[in-house]
Coordinates of C-alpha atoms in Angstrom, one line a residue:
M91 CA 120.9 192.0 164.3
N92 CA 120.9 190.6 167.5
L93 CA 117.5 191.1 167.4
D94 CA 116.8 189.1 164.0
Y95 CA 119.2 186.0 165.6
K96 CA 116.6 185.9 168.4
K97 CA 113.4 185.9 166.0
S98 CA 115.2 183.0 164.3
L99 CA 115.9 181.2 167.2
A100 CA 112.4 181.8 168.8
W101 CA 111.1 180.8 165.0
L102 CA 112.7 177.3 165.5
K103 CA 111.8 176.8 168.6
E104 CA 108.3 177.0 168.0
N105 CA 107.6 175.4 164.9
L106 CA 110.7 172.4 164.7
F107 CA 111.7 172.0 168.3
S108 CA 108.2 172.8 170.4
S109 CA 108.5 169.2 171.6
I110 CA 110.4 166.1 172.0
P111 CA 108.4 164.3 169.4
S112 CA 108.2 167.3 166.7
S113 CA 112.3 167.6 167.6
I114 CA 112.4 163.9 166.5
L115 CA 110.1 164.6 163.5
T116 CA 112.2 167.2 162.8
V117 CA 115.7 165.5 163.0
V118 CA 114.4 162.9 161.3
T119 CA 113.6 165.2 158.3
I120 CA 116.5 166.5 158.0
Y121 CA 118.6 163.0 157.8
F122 CA 116.1 162.0 155.1
V123 CA 116.7 165.3 153.5
L124 CA 120.0 165.3 153.5
G125 CA 120.1 161.5 152.0
F126 CA 117.9 162.4 149.2
F127 CA 120.8 165.5 148.6
R128 CA 123.6 163.4 148.8
G129 CA 122.5 160.8 146.5
L130 CA 121.4 163.2 144.1
F131 CA 124.8 165.1 144.1
G132 CA 126.4 161.5 143.8
F133 CA 124.6 160.5 141.0
A134 CA 125.1 164.1 139.3
M135 CA 129.1 163.7 139.8
A136 CA 129.6 159.8 139.3
S137 CA 132.4 159.7 135.8
D138 CA 129.8 157.4 133.9
K139 CA 127.5 160.5 133.4
D140 CA 127.8 162.5 130.7
W141 CA 125.7 165.9 131.1
L142 CA 127.4 167.3 127.7
S143 CA 124.0 164.6 126.1
V144 CA 122.1 167.5 128.0
L145 CA 124.3 170.5 127.0
N146 CA 125.4 169.2 123.6
N147 CA 121.4 168.8 122.5
M148 CA 120.0 171.7 123.7
Q149 CA 118.8 172.6 120.0
L150 CA 117.4 169.2 119.8
Y151 CA 115.6 170.0 123.1
M152 CA 114.0 173.6 122.1
V153 CA 112.8 172.9 118.2
Q154 CA 113.7 169.3 117.4
A155 CA 114.6 169.2 113.3
Y156 CA 114.2 173.0 113.0
P157 CA 116.1 174.0 110.1
E158 CA 118.7 175.9 111.0
E159 CA 118.6 178.2 108.1
D160 CA 114.8 179.3 109.6
F161 CA 116.5 179.7 112.8
I162 CA 115.8 183.7 112.6
R163 CA 111.9 182.5 112.6
V164 CA 112.5 180.9 115.9
W165 CA 114.7 184.0 117.8
I166 CA 111.6 186.3 116.4
S167 CA 109.3 184.5 118.2
V168 CA 111.3 184.5 121.6
G169 CA 111.9 188.3 121.1
L170 CA 108.1 189.0 120.3
A171 CA 107.3 186.9 123.6
L172 CA 110.1 189.1 125.6
V173 CA 109.5 192.4 124.3
F174 CA 105.9 191.9 125.1
A175 CA 107.1 190.7 128.4
G176 CA 109.3 193.7 128.8
M177 CA 106.3 195.8 127.6
S178 CA 104.0 194.2 130.3
I179 CA 106.2 194.7 133.2
G180 CA 106.8 198.4 132.2
L181 CA 102.7 199.1 132.1
W182 CA 102.3 197.2 135.5
K183 CA 105.3 198.6 137.0
S184 CA 105.5 197.6 140.6
T185 CA 105.0 200.3 143.4
E186 CA 106.7 198.5 145.9
E187 CA 110.3 198.5 146.9
S188 CA 113.2 196.3 148.1
S189 CA 116.2 197.6 150.0
L190 CA 119.8 197.0 149.1
S191 CA 119.9 194.7 152.4
D192 CA 117.1 192.4 150.8
V193 CA 119.1 192.5 147.5
F194 CA 122.1 190.7 149.5
S195 CA 120.2 188.5 150.8
K196 CA 118.9 187.1 148.0
F197 CA 122.4 186.8 147.0
L198 CA 123.1 185.4 150.9
R199 CA 120.7 182.2 149.8
V200 CA 122.5 181.8 146.7
S201 CA 125.6 181.3 147.8
L202 CA 124.4 179.1 151.0
A203 CA 122.7 176.7 148.5
F204 CA 126.5 176.8 146.9
L205 CA 127.9 176.3 150.0
F206 CA 125.5 173.4 151.1
F207 CA 126.4 171.6 147.9
T208 CA 129.9 172.2 148.6
V209 CA 129.6 170.7 152.0
V210 CA 126.9 167.9 151.6
A211 CA 128.2 166.2 148.5
P212 CA 129.6 163.1 148.9
T213 CA 133.4 162.2 148.5
F214 CA 132.6 158.6 146.9
S215 CA 129.9 157.8 144.0
S216 CA 128.8 154.4 142.3
V217 CA 129.3 153.8 138.8
T218 CA 128.8 151.2 136.5
D219 CA 131.5 149.8 134.8
N220 CA 131.7 148.2 131.1
D221 CA 131.1 144.6 132.1
G222 CA 127.7 146.0 134.4
L223 CA 129.7 145.9 137.9
I224 CA 128.8 148.4 139.8
Q225 CA 132.1 150.0 141.8
T226 CA 132.6 153.1 144.0
E227 CA 135.0 155.7 142.5
E228 CA 136.1 159.5 144.2
S229 CA 134.1 161.3 142.2
F230 CA 135.1 164.6 144.5
P231 CA 138.2 165.2 146.2
M232 CA 139.0 166.4 148.9
D233 CA 141.3 169.3 146.9
T234 CA 138.5 170.2 144.7
R235 CA 136.2 170.4 147.7
L236 CA 138.1 173.2 149.1
Q237 CA 138.4 175.2 146.2
L238 CA 134.8 175.2 145.9
L239 CA 134.6 175.8 149.9
I240 CA 136.4 178.5 150.7
P241 CA 135.0 181.0 147.7
S242 CA 131.6 180.1 148.9
A243 CA 131.8 180.5 152.5
I244 CA 133.8 183.8 151.7
L245 CA 130.6 185.1 149.6
V246 CA 128.4 183.6 152.7
I247 CA 130.4 186.0 154.8
V248 CA 130.3 188.9 153.0
F249 CA 126.8 188.7 151.8
F250 CA 125.8 188.4 155.5
V251 CA 127.9 191.1 156.3
L252 CA 126.2 193.4 153.5
K253 CA 122.8 192.4 154.3
N254 CA 123.1 193.3 158.3
L255 CA 125.0 196.6 157.3
N256 CA 120.6 197.7 157.5
L257 CA 121.5 199.7 154.3
N258 CA 118.2 201.6 153.3
Y259 CA 118.7 202.5 149.8
K260 CA 115.9 201.7 147.8
F261 CA 114.9 200.0 144.5
N262 CA 111.9 199.4 142.2
K263 CA 110.9 195.6 142.6
S264 CA 110.5 196.1 138.3
D265 CA 113.7 197.7 138.0
L266 CA 115.6 195.2 140.1
L267 CA 113.9 192.3 138.3
C268 CA 115.4 193.9 135.1
F269 CA 118.9 193.9 136.9
Y270 CA 118.3 190.1 138.0
L271 CA 117.4 189.2 134.1
A272 CA 120.9 190.8 133.4
I273 CA 123.0 188.5 135.5
P274 CA 122.8 185.5 132.9
I275 CA 123.4 187.9 130.1
V276 CA 126.6 188.8 131.3
L277 CA 127.5 185.2 132.2
L278 CA 126.6 184.1 128.5
W279 CA 129.6 186.7 127.5
I280 CA 132.1 185.4 130.9
V281 CA 131.4 181.9 131.3
K282 CA 133.1 179.0 129.4
L283 CA 131.6 175.3 129.0
P284 CA 133.1 172.1 128.0
T285 CA 132.0 171.5 124.2
I286 CA 132.7 167.8 122.4
Q287 CA 135.7 168.6 120.4
L288 CA 136.8 165.6 117.8
D289 CA 140.5 164.8 117.1
S290 CA 141.6 164.2 113.4
S291 CA 140.3 160.8 114.0
N292 CA 137.1 161.5 114.3
Q293 CA 137.3 160.5 117.8
R294 CA 136.0 162.9 120.5
I295 CA 138.7 164.8 123.2
I296 CA 138.8 163.7 126.6
P297 CA 138.7 165.8 128.9
D298 CA 136.4 168.0 126.8
P299 CA 138.2 171.5 126.3
L300 CA 136.3 174.6 128.1
M301 CA 135.2 177.0 125.1
P302 CA 133.0 180.3 125.2
I303 CA 129.1 180.2 124.5
A304 CA 128.5 180.1 120.5
D305 CA 128.1 184.0 119.2
T306 CA 124.7 182.4 117.4
T307 CA 123.7 181.9 121.4
K308 CA 125.1 185.0 123.1
I309 CA 124.3 188.2 120.2
P310 CA 120.7 187.1 119.9
W311 CA 120.0 186.5 123.0
T312 CA 121.9 190.1 123.3
I313 CA 120.0 191.9 121.3
I314 CA 116.4 190.6 122.5
F315 CA 117.5 191.3 126.4
G316 CA 118.1 194.9 124.8
L317 CA 114.8 195.2 123.0
F318 CA 113.3 194.0 126.5
L319 CA 114.9 196.6 128.5
G320 CA 113.7 198.9 125.8
F321 CA 110.4 198.2 126.0
Y322 CA 110.1 198.1 129.6
F323 CA 110.7 201.8 129.5
I324 CA 108.5 202.3 126.7
G325 CA 105.8 200.6 129.1
S326 CA 106.8 202.5 132.3
R327 CA 106.0 205.4 130.4
F328 CA 102.4 204.7 129.8
K329 CA 101.6 202.5 132.9
D330 CA 98.8 204.6 133.2
S331 CA 97.3 204.6 130.3
K332 CA 94.1 202.3 130.7
N333 CA 93.8 202.2 127.1
M334 CA 97.3 200.7 126.9
K335 CA 96.4 198.3 129.0
R336 CA 93.7 196.9 127.8
T337 CA 95.6 196.7 124.2
M338 CA 98.6 194.8 125.9
S339 CA 95.9 191.8 127.2
I340 CA 94.1 191.5 124.2
S341 CA 97.8 191.4 122.4
W342 CA 98.6 188.5 125.0
V343 CA 96.3 186.6 124.3
L344 CA 96.9 186.8 120.0
L345 CA 100.4 186.7 120.3
P346 CA 100.9 183.1 121.0
L347 CA 98.8 182.2 117.9
F348 CA 100.2 184.2 115.4
I349 CA 103.5 183.4 116.2
F350 CA 102.5 179.3 116.3
S351 CA 100.5 180.0 112.7
W352 CA 102.7 182.9 110.9
I353 CA 106.3 183.2 111.9
F354 CA 107.3 179.8 113.6
K355 CA 105.5 178.2 110.5
K356 CA 106.6 180.1 107.4
P357 CA 102.9 179.5 105.4
E358 CA 102.9 179.5 102.2
I359 CA 100.9 182.4 100.5
D360 CA 98.0 181.4 97.8
L361 CA 97.1 184.8 96.7
P362 CA 94.8 183.5 94.2
T363 CA 92.7 181.9 97.7
I364 CA 92.8 184.4 99.4
L365 CA 91.3 186.4 96.8
G366 CA 88.7 184.1 95.6
Q367 CA 87.9 182.8 98.8
D368 CA 88.8 184.4 102.1
I369 CA 88.2 188.4 101.3
P370 CA 84.4 187.3 99.8
I371 CA 83.6 185.3 103.1
F372 CA 85.0 188.5 105.3
I373 CA 82.7 190.4 103.5
G374 CA 79.7 188.5 103.9
I375 CA 79.9 187.5 107.4
F376 CA 81.1 191.4 108.6
L377 CA 78.1 192.4 106.5
I378 CA 75.6 190.1 108.3
G379 CA 77.5 190.5 111.8
A380 CA 77.1 194.8 111.3
L381 CA 73.4 194.7 110.1
T382 CA 72.6 192.1 112.8
I383 CA 74.5 194.8 115.8
T384 CA 72.3 197.8 113.8
F385 CA 68.8 196.5 113.2
I386 CA 68.8 194.2 116.5
N387 CA 67.1 197.0 119.1
N388 CA 64.4 197.3 116.3
P389 CA 61.0 196.3 117.6
V390 CA 60.2 195.0 114.7
V391 CA 63.4 192.7 114.6
E392 CA 63.6 192.0 118.5
K393 CA 60.4 189.8 118.6
Y394 CA 62.3 187.5 115.8
F395 CA 65.8 187.7 117.5
S396 CA 65.3 184.2 119.4
I397 CA 64.3 182.6 116.3
Y398 CA 67.4 184.0 114.5
L399 CA 69.8 182.8 116.7
G400 CA 68.3 179.3 116.5
I401 CA 68.5 179.5 113.0
L402 CA 72.3 180.6 113.2
I403 CA 73.5 177.8 115.9
A404 CA 71.8 175.5 113.9
I405 CA 73.7 176.3 110.4
T406 CA 76.8 176.8 112.6
G407 CA 76.4 173.3 113.8
I408 CA 75.8 171.7 110.3
S409 CA 78.8 173.3 108.4
L410 CA 81.2 171.9 111.6
F411 CA 80.0 168.4 109.5
I412 CA 80.0 169.4 106.1
S413 CA 83.0 170.3 103.6
I414 CA 83.1 174.3 103.4
P415 CA 86.3 175.9 104.6
I416 CA 87.4 176.4 107.6
L417 CA 87.5 179.9 108.1
L418 CA 83.9 180.0 107.0
K419 CA 82.8 177.8 110.2
S420 CA 85.2 179.4 112.3
A421 CA 83.8 182.9 111.1
L422 CA 79.8 181.4 111.8
L423 CA 80.8 180.5 115.1
L424 CA 82.5 183.8 116.1
L425 CA 78.9 185.3 114.3
V426 CA 77.2 183.5 116.7
L427 CA 79.3 184.4 120.3
F428 CA 78.8 188.0 118.9
T429 CA 75.3 187.7 118.4
I430 CA 74.7 186.1 121.8
V431 CA 76.0 189.3 123.6
I432 CA 75.0 192.2 120.7
P433 CA 71.7 193.2 122.8
A434 CA 73.3 193.7 126.0
V435 CA 75.9 196.1 124.5
S436 CA 74.2 198.1 121.1
S437 CA 71.3 199.7 123.3
S438 CA 73.0 203.2 122.0
S439 CA 74.2 204.2 119.0
K440 CA 77.6 204.7 120.2
G441 CA 77.7 201.0 121.8
K442 CA 76.7 199.8 118.0
R443 CA 79.6 201.8 116.4
N444 CA 82.2 200.3 118.7
L445 CA 81.2 196.9 118.5
I446 CA 80.9 197.4 114.8
I447 CA 84.8 198.1 115.0
V448 CA 85.5 195.6 117.4
W449 CA 83.4 192.5 114.9
G450 CA 85.2 193.6 112.2
V451 CA 88.6 193.8 113.8
S452 CA 88.0 190.2 115.2
L453 CA 86.6 189.0 112.4
F454 CA 90.0 190.4 110.7
T455 CA 92.4 188.7 113.2
L456 CA 90.6 185.7 112.5
A457 CA 90.5 185.2 109.2
V458 CA 94.4 186.1 109.3
L459 CA 94.8 183.0 112.0
I460 CA 92.5 180.9 110.1
R461 CA 95.1 181.3 106.9
G462 CA 97.9 180.8 108.7
G463 CA 97.5 178.1 110.6
S464 CA 94.9 176.0 107.4
S465 CA 98.2 176.9 104.9
D466 CA 101.0 174.5 104.1
T467 CA 104.1 175.7 105.7
Q468 CA 107.3 176.4 103.9
I469 CA 109.5 175.0 106.1
I470 CA 110.6 171.4 105.4
V471 CA 111.3 169.1 108.0
Q472 CA 111.9 164.9 107.7
Q473 CA 109.0 164.3 110.5
Q474 CA 105.3 165.1 110.2
S475 CA 105.4 168.1 111.5
I476 CA 107.7 171.4 112.1
F477 CA 107.0 171.4 116.0
G478 CA 109.1 169.3 118.3
G479 CA 110.8 169.6 121.5
F480 CA 110.2 172.7 123.5
S481 CA 108.1 174.2 120.8
L482 CA 105.7 171.5 120.6
T483 CA 105.4 171.1 124.4
W484 CA 104.6 175.3 124.7
L485 CA 102.2 174.6 121.7
L486 CA 100.0 172.5 123.6
A487 CA 100.8 174.2 127.3
I488 CA 99.2 177.5 125.3
F489 CA 96.4 175.6 124.1
G490 CA 96.1 173.9 127.3
T491 CA 95.5 177.8 128.9
Y492 CA 94.9 180.8 126.3
V493 CA 92.7 179.0 124.3
S494 CA 90.8 176.4 126.5
F495 CA 90.3 179.5 129.2
P496 CA 88.1 181.8 127.6
L497 CA 86.3 178.3 126.2
G498 CA 85.9 177.5 129.5
V499 CA 84.2 180.7 130.2
L500 CA 82.0 180.4 127.8
L501 CA 80.9 176.6 128.5
A502 CA 80.5 177.4 132.0
L503 CA 77.8 180.4 131.4
G504 CA 76.4 178.2 129.1
R505 CA 75.8 175.4 131.2
N506 CA 74.2 178.0 133.5
S507 CA 72.1 180.2 130.3
K508 CA 68.3 180.0 130.9
L509 CA 68.2 179.1 126.9
P510 CA 67.4 175.1 126.5
I511 CA 69.7 174.6 123.7
V512 CA 72.4 176.6 124.9
R513 CA 72.9 175.0 128.1
L514 CA 72.3 171.3 126.7
V515 CA 75.1 172.2 124.3
C516 CA 77.5 173.1 127.2
T517 CA 76.6 170.5 129.8
G518 CA 77.0 167.5 126.7
I519 CA 80.1 169.1 125.7
I520 CA 81.3 169.2 129.4
E521 CA 80.4 166.1 130.7
L522 CA 81.5 164.0 127.4
T523 CA 85.3 165.7 127.5
R524 CA 85.6 165.0 131.3
S525 CA 84.3 161.6 131.7
V526 CA 87.1 160.3 129.1
P527 CA 91.2 160.3 130.1
Y528 CA 92.8 162.8 128.3
I529 CA 94.9 159.7 126.9
T530 CA 91.6 158.3 125.3
W531 CA 91.2 161.8 123.8
L532 CA 94.5 161.9 122.3
F533 CA 94.1 157.8 120.6
F534 CA 90.8 159.4 119.8
A535 CA 93.0 162.3 117.9
S536 CA 95.3 159.7 116.7
V537 CA 93.1 157.5 115.2
T538 CA 89.7 157.9 115.1
M539 CA 89.2 161.4 114.4
A540 CA 89.8 161.4 110.9
V541 CA 86.4 159.0 110.4
F542 CA 83.9 162.1 111.9
L543 CA 85.9 164.5 109.8
P544 CA 83.8 165.8 106.4
E545 CA 85.5 164.1 103.2
G546 CA 88.0 165.9 102.4
V547 CA 89.0 167.2 105.0
N548 CA 92.2 166.2 107.0
F549 CA 93.5 168.1 109.6
E550 CA 97.4 166.8 110.7
L551 CA 98.2 165.3 113.6
V552 CA 99.1 168.1 115.7
V553 CA 96.2 170.2 114.9
R554 CA 94.1 166.8 115.9
V555 CA 95.9 166.9 119.0
L556 CA 95.3 170.3 119.7
M557 CA 91.7 170.4 118.8
V558 CA 91.1 167.9 121.9
T559 CA 93.6 169.4 124.5
A560 CA 91.8 173.0 124.4
F561 CA 88.1 171.2 124.8
F562 CA 89.9 168.4 127.6
S563 CA 91.5 171.6 129.4
G564 CA 88.1 173.8 128.7
A565 CA 86.0 171.4 130.2
Y566 CA 87.8 171.6 133.4
F567 CA 88.1 175.0 133.3
A568 CA 84.6 175.6 133.0
E569 CA 83.5 173.0 135.9
N570 CA 86.2 175.5 138.2
I571 CA 84.8 178.4 136.8
R572 CA 80.9 176.9 137.5
G573 CA 82.3 176.1 141.2
G574 CA 83.3 180.4 141.0
L575 CA 79.7 181.0 140.0
Q576 CA 78.3 179.2 143.0
S577 CA 80.3 181.0 145.3
I578 CA 78.9 184.4 144.8
P579 CA 75.9 185.5 146.8
K580 CA 72.5 185.4 145.9
G581 CA 72.4 189.4 146.8
Q582 CA 75.2 190.4 144.2
Y583 CA 72.6 188.9 141.3
E584 CA 70.2 191.2 143.2
A585 CA 72.0 194.5 143.6
A586 CA 73.2 193.8 139.9
D587 CA 69.3 193.9 138.4
A588 CA 68.7 196.5 141.3
I589 CA 70.9 199.2 139.6
G590 CA 69.1 198.1 136.3
M591 CA 72.6 196.7 135.1
S592 CA 71.9 194.4 131.3
P593 CA 72.6 190.2 132.0
F594 CA 76.2 191.1 130.0
Q595 CA 77.3 194.0 132.1
K596 CA 76.1 191.9 135.1
T597 CA 78.2 188.8 134.3
S598 CA 81.1 190.9 133.1
L599 CA 81.4 193.6 135.7
I600 CA 79.9 191.7 138.6
V601 CA 79.7 188.0 138.8
M602 CA 82.1 186.8 136.5
P603 CA 85.1 189.0 138.0
Q604 CA 84.4 187.3 141.6
A605 CA 84.2 183.9 140.3
L606 CA 87.2 184.2 139.2
R607 CA 89.0 185.7 142.1
A608 CA 87.7 183.0 144.1
I609 CA 89.2 180.4 142.1
I610 CA 92.7 181.5 141.1
P611 CA 94.7 178.7 143.0
T612 CA 92.2 176.1 140.8
L613 CA 92.9 177.7 137.2
V614 CA 96.3 177.5 138.2
S615 CA 96.4 173.9 139.0
S616 CA 94.7 173.2 135.7
A617 CA 96.8 175.2 134.0
I618 CA 100.0 173.2 135.2
T619 CA 98.2 170.4 135.2
A620 CA 97.7 170.9 131.4
F621 CA 101.7 172.2 131.1
K622 CA 102.9 168.5 132.5
D623 CA 100.1 166.5 130.6
S624 CA 101.5 167.5 127.3
S625 CA 104.2 164.9 127.8
L626 CA 101.7 162.2 127.3
V627 CA 101.7 162.8 123.6
T628 CA 104.5 161.2 123.2
I629 CA 102.3 157.7 123.5
I630 CA 100.7 158.9 120.1
G631 CA 104.5 159.2 118.3
L632 CA 104.8 163.1 118.6
I633 CA 108.4 164.0 119.0
D634 CA 107.8 166.3 122.5
F635 CA 110.3 167.4 125.2
L636 CA 110.4 164.3 126.9
T637 CA 110.7 162.0 123.9
I638 CA 113.9 163.8 122.6
G639 CA 115.7 163.3 126.2
K640 CA 113.7 159.8 126.7
V641 CA 114.3 158.2 123.4
I642 CA 115.9 160.1 120.5
I643 CA 118.7 161.1 123.0
G644 CA 119.5 158.2 124.8
T645 CA 120.2 156.9 120.8
Q646 CA 122.6 159.1 119.5
S647 CA 125.9 157.0 118.3
I648 CA 127.3 159.8 116.0
P649 CA 129.3 161.9 115.5
V650 CA 129.5 161.1 119.9
N651 CA 127.9 158.2 121.5
F652 CA 125.4 159.1 124.2
V653 CA 123.8 155.5 124.0
G654 CA 122.9 154.4 127.9
H655 CA 122.4 158.4 129.0
D656 CA 118.9 158.8 129.2
R657 CA 119.1 159.1 132.5
E658 CA 120.5 162.3 132.8
N659 CA 118.2 163.5 130.2
L660 CA 115.4 162.5 132.1
L661 CA 116.4 164.6 135.8
F662 CA 117.4 167.4 133.3
I663 CA 113.8 167.2 132.4
A664 CA 112.3 166.5 135.3
F665 CA 113.9 169.8 136.8
F666 CA 112.9 171.9 133.5
Y667 CA 109.2 171.0 134.5
W668 CA 110.1 172.0 137.9
I669 CA 111.4 174.9 137.3
F670 CA 108.4 176.5 134.9
T671 CA 105.0 174.8 137.5
F672 CA 107.3 176.0 140.2
T673 CA 107.6 179.5 138.8
L674 CA 103.6 179.7 138.0
S675 CA 103.2 178.6 141.1
R676 CA 105.0 180.8 143.1
R677 CA 102.9 183.8 140.9
S678 CA 99.7 182.8 141.6
M679 CA 100.5 183.1 145.3
K680 CA 101.5 187.2 144.8
V681 CA 98.5 187.4 142.9
E682 CA 96.1 186.1 145.8
K683 CA 98.3 187.7 147.9
R684 CA 97.3 191.4 146.5
L685 CA 93.7 190.1 145.8
G686 CA 93.6 189.8 149.0
L687 CA 93.4 186.4 149.5
G688 CA 95.9 185.0 151.8
E689 CA 99.2 183.8 151.7
R690 CA 99.9 179.8 151.2

């Protein structure tokens, strides 16, 4: 304990008080930081701030106007995501351990944060009265401060003592993560929150009574957490299975698409269209792909491969501008991608057989997703889309990462391709997309895109925004990945050629892993940017997370008047975005450290 104390003093002296200018800078910085937090706490505790405008509208924030009778679909979507998360944490279960002292250290930090709040929070706050005059009032009385200060100080002392007992009991870090996640679930059943209640004259009861959290919230979250734990233990039993890990990685890519196109959307099933259109397209394109895989290495066919690929690319390009089923357009595009990689992996009969299976599964998955995504929804809402609030923000963020990342990989590889037509097309897409601001692309999706679509083809605004978002983020991902490709030493390419690797093997096993490893910070930054840029859709009339807090809640007057309380909601929105971006940034730092890229 004495040694830790000396280390802490040495660190403070070396980093904060190493010289007179450094000491002055430290003191000035502390002064401004304390002033910032005092102002923030004073704003939050002022009596004219109604934080129930946030708490009472959490459902609106999450799913906007999604009908309550279909809420089971929302819970299924959340449950599937957490089940997959539990399975993944189990499959990639950490071998690192934390001591009991480390656990108490985390609780000590939380207690110190609470103690910091009670000490720094100002006693008086500025409020605006009904006449618009600014007045000062006591918002944090001393007796209230003492009621919070004493227990928080006791907790700090207790956890400080426990931390320094050097308890060497070890716990797996993945198991501890499950324990930490259980804490908010337990609190759901214990904590009581201020709740808006109306009297017989339909007036709000002041002060707002403390009431338990609704069963419609507690029970689903408890069930979902139970499933999370169950699949965590299942995943930990199969943590040595490479096939399970490979399957889970692919499933994570498909899960958001399946959730948004089938579960959340509740599409109408048009059986005649499936039987008369989807199945024939699937069979026809599957047979073309299977025949291509089977005979691609035939000496007679092989010399005409470039011509065949060129014709296929031309047909696919033309199909994008004519009125044919969207499934056929997507299937042709998938066929082009498979045709490009077929020569590299179909050299043996086993490789051909495996590739035909992969081709069939990929085409079937594409057909299922296209059918769900292109069908009309059975959900009835007042606005133009069933997606609103955080569901829309998350949908745009998913397409800003999951969909645009593989698109960026393909564009980056295409830009470095030796085939002129592929290189020119990919370069054109990247440069055209990056040369125009994202907000301009949003206006293009909102106003202009319909002019370029074939007659009879009409996408709703959300779909058009998703299309431009995927290409915009994909173009930036492509340039980041191209930078990673250029960082690969020439000797790596020569070594791969020396041992007889095919171009596909060289790219997938040697070049791409090193390129992605080198640009992890840049990729994470692009993903964070895509998440934050999703808030720009409010300009073209989509009701996202920001729109609800800035526009909708600030105009509510029935049954409770929240007019003028938009600042509380904007602060909540800023904190909400920060939580997600900070968490993603911290996780990327751990990945970098694990890969030997150092620690920021």
